[in-house]
C-alpha positions as a LaTeX table, in Angstrom:
\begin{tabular}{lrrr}
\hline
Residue & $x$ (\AA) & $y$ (\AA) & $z$ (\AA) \\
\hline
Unk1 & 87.97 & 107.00 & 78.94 \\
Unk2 & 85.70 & 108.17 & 81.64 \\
Unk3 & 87.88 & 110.06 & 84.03 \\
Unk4 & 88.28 & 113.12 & 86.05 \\
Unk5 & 91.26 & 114.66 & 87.52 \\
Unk6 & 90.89 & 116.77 & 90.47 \\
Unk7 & 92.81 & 120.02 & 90.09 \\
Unk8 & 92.93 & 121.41 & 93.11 \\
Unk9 & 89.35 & 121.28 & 93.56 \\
Unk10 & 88.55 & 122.11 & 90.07 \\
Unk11 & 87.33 & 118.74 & 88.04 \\
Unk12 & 88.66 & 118.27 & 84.63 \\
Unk13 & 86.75 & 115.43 & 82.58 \\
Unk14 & 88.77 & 113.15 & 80.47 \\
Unk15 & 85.94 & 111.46 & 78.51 \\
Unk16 & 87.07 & 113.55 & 76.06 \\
Unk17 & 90.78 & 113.64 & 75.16 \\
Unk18 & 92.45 & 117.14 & 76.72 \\
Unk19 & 95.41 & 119.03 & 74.92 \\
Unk20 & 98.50 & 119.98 & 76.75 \\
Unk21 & 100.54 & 123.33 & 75.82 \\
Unk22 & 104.33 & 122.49 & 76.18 \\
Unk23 & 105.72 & 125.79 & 77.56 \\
Unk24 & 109.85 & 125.22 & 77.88 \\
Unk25 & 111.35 & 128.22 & 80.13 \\
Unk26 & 115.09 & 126.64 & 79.17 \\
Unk27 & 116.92 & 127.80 & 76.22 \\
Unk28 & 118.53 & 124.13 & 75.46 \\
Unk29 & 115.07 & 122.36 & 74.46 \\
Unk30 & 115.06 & 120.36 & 72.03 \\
Unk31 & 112.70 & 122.21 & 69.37 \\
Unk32 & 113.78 & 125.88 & 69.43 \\
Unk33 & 110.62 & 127.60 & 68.19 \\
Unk34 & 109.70 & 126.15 & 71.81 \\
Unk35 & 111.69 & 128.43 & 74.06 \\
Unk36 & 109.97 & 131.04 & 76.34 \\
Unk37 & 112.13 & 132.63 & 78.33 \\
Unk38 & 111.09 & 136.35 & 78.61 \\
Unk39 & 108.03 & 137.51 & 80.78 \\
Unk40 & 106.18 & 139.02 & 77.27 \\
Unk41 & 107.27 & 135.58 & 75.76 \\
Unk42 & 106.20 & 133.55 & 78.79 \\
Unk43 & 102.59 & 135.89 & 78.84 \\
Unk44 & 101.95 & 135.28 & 74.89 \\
Unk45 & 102.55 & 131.55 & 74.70 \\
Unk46 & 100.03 & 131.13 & 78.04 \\
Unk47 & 97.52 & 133.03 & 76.08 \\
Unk48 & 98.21 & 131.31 & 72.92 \\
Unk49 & 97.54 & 127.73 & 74.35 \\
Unk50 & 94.03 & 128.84 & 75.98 \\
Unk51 & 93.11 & 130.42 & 73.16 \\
Unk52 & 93.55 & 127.84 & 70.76 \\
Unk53 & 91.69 & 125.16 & 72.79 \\
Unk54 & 94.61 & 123.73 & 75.40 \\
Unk55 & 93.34 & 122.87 & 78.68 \\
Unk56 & 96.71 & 122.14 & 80.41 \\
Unk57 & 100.01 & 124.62 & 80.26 \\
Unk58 & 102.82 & 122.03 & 81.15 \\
Unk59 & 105.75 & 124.37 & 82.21 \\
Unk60 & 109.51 & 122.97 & 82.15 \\
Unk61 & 112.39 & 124.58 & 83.40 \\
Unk62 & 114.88 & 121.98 & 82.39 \\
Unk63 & 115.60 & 120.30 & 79.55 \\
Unk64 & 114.54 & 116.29 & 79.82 \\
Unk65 & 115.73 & 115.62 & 76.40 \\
Unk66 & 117.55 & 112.29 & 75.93 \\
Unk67 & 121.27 & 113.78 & 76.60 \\
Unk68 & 120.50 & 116.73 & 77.98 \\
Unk69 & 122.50 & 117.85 & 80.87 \\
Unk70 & 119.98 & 119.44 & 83.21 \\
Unk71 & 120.76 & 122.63 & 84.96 \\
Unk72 & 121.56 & 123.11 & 88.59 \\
Unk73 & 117.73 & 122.62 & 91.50 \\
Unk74 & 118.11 & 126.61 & 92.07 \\
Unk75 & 118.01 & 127.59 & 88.35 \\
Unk76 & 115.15 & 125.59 & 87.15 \\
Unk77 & 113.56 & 126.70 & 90.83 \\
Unk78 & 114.21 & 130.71 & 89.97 \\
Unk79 & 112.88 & 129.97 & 86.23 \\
Unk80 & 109.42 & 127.96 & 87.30 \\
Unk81 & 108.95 & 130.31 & 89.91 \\
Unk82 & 109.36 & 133.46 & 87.21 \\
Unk83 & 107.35 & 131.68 & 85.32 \\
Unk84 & 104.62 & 130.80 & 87.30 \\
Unk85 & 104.33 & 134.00 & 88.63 \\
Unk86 & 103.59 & 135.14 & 85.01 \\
Unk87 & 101.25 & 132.42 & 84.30 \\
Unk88 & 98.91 & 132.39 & 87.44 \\
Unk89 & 98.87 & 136.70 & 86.88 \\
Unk90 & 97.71 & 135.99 & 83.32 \\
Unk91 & 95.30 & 133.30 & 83.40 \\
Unk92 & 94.57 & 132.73 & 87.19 \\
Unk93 & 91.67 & 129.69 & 86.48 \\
Unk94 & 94.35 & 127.83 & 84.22 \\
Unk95 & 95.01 & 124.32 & 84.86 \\
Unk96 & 99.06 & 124.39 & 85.41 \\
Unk97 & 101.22 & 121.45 & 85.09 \\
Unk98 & 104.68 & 121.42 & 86.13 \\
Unk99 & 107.44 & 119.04 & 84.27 \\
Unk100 & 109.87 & 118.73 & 87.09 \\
Unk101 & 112.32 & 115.22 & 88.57 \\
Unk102 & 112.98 & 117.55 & 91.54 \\
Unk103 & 110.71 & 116.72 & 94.47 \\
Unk104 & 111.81 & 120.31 & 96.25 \\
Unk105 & 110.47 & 121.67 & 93.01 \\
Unk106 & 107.46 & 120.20 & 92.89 \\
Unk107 & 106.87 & 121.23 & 96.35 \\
Unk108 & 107.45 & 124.16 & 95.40 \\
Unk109 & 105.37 & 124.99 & 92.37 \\
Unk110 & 101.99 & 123.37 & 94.44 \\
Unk111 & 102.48 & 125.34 & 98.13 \\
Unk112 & 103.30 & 128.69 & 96.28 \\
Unk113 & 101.72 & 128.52 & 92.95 \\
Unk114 & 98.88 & 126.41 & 93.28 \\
Unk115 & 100.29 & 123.96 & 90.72 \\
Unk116 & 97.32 & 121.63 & 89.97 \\
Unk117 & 99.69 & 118.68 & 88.25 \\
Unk118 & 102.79 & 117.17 & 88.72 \\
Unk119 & 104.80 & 115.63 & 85.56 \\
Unk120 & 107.69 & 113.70 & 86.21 \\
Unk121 & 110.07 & 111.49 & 83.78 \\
Unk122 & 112.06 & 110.30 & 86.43 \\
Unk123 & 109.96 & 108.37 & 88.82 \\
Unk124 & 112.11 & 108.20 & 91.45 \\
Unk125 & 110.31 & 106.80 & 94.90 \\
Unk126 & 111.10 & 110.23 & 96.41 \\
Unk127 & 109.20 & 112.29 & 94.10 \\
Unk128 & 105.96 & 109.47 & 94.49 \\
Unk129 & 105.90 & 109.89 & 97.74 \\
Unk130 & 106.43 & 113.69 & 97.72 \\
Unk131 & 103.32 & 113.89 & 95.10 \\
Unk132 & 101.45 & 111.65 & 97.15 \\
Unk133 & 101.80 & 114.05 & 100.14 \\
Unk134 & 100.87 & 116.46 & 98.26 \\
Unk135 & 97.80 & 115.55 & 96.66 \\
Unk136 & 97.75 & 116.42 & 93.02 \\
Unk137 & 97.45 & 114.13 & 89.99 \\
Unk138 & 100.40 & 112.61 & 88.90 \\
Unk139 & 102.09 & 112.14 & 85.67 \\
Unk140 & 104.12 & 108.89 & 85.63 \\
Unk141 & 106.43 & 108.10 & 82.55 \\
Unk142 & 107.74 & 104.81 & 82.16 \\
Unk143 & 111.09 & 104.55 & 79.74 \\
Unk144 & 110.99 & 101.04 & 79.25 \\
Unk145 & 111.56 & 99.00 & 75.81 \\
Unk146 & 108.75 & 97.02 & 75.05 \\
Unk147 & 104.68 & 97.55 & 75.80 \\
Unk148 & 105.08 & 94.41 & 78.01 \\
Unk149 & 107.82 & 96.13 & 79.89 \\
Unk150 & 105.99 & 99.42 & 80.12 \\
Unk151 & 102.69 & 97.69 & 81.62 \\
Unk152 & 104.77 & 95.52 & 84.27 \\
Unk153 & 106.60 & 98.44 & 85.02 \\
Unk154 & 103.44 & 100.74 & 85.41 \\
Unk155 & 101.50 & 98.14 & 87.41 \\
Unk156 & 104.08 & 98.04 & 89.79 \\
Unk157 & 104.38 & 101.95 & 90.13 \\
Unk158 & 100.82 & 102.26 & 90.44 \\
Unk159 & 100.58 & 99.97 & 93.38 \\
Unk160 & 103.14 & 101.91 & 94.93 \\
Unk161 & 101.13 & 104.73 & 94.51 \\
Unk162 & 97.96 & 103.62 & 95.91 \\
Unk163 & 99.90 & 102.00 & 99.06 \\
Unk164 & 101.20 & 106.06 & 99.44 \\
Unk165 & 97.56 & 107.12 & 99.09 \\
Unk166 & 98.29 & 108.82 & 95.42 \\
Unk167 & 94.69 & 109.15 & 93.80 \\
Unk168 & 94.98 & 110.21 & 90.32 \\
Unk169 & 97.46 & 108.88 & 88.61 \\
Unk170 & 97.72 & 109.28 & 84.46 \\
Unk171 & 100.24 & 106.77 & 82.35 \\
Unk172 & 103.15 & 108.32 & 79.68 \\
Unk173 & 105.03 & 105.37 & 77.56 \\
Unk174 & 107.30 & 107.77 & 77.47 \\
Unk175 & 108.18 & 107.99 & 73.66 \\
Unk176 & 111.25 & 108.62 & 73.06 \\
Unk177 & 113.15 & 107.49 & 76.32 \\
Unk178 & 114.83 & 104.29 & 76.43 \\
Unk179 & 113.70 & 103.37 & 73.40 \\
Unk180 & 115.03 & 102.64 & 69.84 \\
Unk181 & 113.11 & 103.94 & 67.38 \\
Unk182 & 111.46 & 100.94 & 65.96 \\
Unk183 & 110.63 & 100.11 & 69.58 \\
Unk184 & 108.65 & 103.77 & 69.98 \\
Unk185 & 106.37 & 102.36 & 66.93 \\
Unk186 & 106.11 & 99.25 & 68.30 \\
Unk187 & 104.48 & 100.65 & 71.89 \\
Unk188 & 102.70 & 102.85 & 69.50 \\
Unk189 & 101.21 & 100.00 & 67.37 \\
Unk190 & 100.32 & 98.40 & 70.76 \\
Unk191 & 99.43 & 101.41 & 72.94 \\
Unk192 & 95.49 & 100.39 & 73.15 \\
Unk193 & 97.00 & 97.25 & 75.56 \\
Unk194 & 97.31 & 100.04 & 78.26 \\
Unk195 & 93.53 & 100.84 & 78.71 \\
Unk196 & 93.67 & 97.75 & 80.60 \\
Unk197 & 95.46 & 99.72 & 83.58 \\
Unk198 & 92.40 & 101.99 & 83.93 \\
Unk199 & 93.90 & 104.94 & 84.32 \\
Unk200 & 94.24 & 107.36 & 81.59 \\
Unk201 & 97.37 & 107.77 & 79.10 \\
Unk202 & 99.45 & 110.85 & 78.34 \\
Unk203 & 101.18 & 110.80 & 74.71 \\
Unk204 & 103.89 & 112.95 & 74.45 \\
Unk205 & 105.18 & 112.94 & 70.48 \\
Unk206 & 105.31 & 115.94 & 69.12 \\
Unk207 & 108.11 & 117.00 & 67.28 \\
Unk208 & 110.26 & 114.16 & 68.66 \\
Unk209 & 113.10 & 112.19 & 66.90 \\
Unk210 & 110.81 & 109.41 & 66.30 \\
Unk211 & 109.26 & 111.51 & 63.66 \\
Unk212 & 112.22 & 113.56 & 62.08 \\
Unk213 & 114.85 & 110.84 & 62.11 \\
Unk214 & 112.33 & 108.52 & 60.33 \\
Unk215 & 111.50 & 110.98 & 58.09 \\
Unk216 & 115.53 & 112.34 & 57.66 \\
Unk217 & 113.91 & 115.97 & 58.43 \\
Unk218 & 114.24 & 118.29 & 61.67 \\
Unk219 & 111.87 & 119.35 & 64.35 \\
Unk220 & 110.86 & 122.36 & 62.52 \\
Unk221 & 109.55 & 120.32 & 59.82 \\
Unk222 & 107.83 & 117.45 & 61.67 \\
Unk223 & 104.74 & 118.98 & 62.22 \\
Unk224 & 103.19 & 116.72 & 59.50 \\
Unk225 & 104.21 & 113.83 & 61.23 \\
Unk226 & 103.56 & 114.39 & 64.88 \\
Unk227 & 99.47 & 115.36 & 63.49 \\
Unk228 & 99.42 & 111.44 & 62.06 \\
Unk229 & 100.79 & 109.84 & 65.51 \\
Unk230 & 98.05 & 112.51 & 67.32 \\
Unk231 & 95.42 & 110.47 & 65.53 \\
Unk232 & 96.62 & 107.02 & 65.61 \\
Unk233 & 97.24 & 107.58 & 69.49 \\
Unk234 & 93.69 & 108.91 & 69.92 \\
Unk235 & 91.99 & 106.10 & 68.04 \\
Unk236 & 94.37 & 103.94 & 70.35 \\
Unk237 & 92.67 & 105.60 & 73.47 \\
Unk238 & 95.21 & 108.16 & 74.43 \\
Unk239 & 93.20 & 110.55 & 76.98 \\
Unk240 & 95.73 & 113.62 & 76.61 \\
Unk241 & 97.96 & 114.47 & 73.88 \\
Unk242 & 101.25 & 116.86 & 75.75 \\
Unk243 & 101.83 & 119.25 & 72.40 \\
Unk244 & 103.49 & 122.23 & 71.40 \\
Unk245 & 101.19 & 122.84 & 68.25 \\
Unk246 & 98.20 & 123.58 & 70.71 \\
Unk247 & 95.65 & 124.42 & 67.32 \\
Unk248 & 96.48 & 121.91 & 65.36 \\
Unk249 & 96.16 & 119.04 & 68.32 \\
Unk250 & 92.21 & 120.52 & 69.02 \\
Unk251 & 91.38 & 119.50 & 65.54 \\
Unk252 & 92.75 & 116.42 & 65.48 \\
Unk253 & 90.96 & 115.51 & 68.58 \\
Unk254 & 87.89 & 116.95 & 66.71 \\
Unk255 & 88.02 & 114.90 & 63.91 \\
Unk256 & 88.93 & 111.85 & 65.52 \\
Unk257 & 85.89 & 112.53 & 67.57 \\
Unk258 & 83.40 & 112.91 & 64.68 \\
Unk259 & 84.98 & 109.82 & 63.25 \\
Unk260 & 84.37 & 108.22 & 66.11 \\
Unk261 & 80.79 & 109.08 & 66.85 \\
Unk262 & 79.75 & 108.30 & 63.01 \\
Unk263 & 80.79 & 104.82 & 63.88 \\
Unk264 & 79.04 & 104.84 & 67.22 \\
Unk265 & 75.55 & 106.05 & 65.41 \\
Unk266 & 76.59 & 103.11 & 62.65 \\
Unk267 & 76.60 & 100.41 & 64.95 \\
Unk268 & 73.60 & 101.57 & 66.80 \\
Unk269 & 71.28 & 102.05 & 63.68 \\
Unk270 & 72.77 & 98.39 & 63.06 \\
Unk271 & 72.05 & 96.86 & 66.02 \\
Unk272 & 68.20 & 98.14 & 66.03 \\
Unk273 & 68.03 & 97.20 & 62.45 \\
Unk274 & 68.87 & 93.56 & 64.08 \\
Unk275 & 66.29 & 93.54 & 66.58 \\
\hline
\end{tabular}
């Protein structure tokens, strides 16, 4: 999709799909091997997803796992803020996102820390307008059933949005919340239907139950599986993939990409062969 986000000034072009780092500052996340929580583990995992091709670090200080109970506003504000101190001293150029419901703590994270993106699973109308103030692309993550559901539902927020004056604005189905999980593969089947929104989509899979209760596995071992969903979502249109296997995401957006551009060359060599 040809898109750009402005990051605080800094453009980052979507026409080719983007990897997002999952860094979890919480120790209840769902996949353990996930958890940073010390300043050398914080420092290492921000220089692992640069240097293995990410382009986003998505920080969370609370778990937003289906059943979670989420920790008290000033503990997930001391942990971002630890965190983003580490994160802007290590790699000061490095598009941030922050995975936050709170609208204090998004505040927060973009008026001290420079926080370029906002990534919310909520929605509530206080956060939209709070993002909207504050000028910085938006996440938006809709936990409805069905793709129908998910595009009425996404329609609507995004002309809430634009009423606020919210300018970028990128679409999550959100896997894996308030759905069953045939109904996750049955948005999945159908996710192309949302590239007629125009906005760009977030797919956020990896690791999740979809793939290790299918499977009758674990998150450790659903690697495998979260690689094959990266590649159907990307030949579905899916602009950024939100990941916690940062090298493994790059080459699937490689290969897709070559695949891709074979068949591009194809139907061009076609088409003059035509005329």
């Amino acid at each position: 999709m040809k898109y750009t986000l402005n990051c605080n000034g800094r453009l980052l072009s979507l026409d080719k799909p983007q990897v997002m780092g999952i860094m979890n500052v919480t120790p209840d996340s769902f996949y353990a091997d996930s958890r940073q929580q010390s300043a050398h583990a914080i420092a290492h995992r921000t220089e692992e997803i640069l240097s293995q091709g990410g382009s986003i670090i998505d920080i969370g200080a609370c778990s937003t796992r289906p059943g979670s109970e989420p920790v008290g506003e000033q503990d997930e504000l001391q942990r971002l803020r630890e965190a983003l101190s580490i994160v802007r001293h290590e790699a000061p150029q490095a598009i941030v996102s922050v995975d936050t419901f709170r609208p204090a703590i998004a505040r927060m994270a973009v008026e001290e820390y420079g926080a370029d993106i906002i990534n919310d699973v909520a929605g509530t109308t206080e956060m939209q307008r709070m993002v909207s103030r504050l000028g910085v692309p938006y996440i938006y993550m809709s936990n409805k059933a069905t793709m129908r559901e998910v595009l009425l539902d996404c329609a609507e927020t995004v002309d809430r949005l634009r009423s606020w004056g919210q300018k970028d604005i990128v679409l999550d189905p959100g896997f894996g919340f308030g759905k069953t999980l045939t109904q996750n593969y049955e948005v999945l089947n159908e996710l192309e239907r949302m590239q007629m929104t125009g906005l760009p989509v977030l797919v956020g899979v990896s690791r999740k139950s979809m793939i290790y209760r299918l499977l009758d596995t674990s998150p450790q071992e659903a690697l495998n599986g979260t690689t094959v969903l990266h590649a159907l979502a990307l030949m579905k249109g899916a602009s950024i993939l939100r990941v916690h296997d940062v090298r493994e995401a790059v080459e699937c957006v490689e290969i897709v990409a070559a695949t891709e551009s074979q068949h591009t060359v194809k139907r061009d060599d076609e088409t003059r062969a035509r005329t």
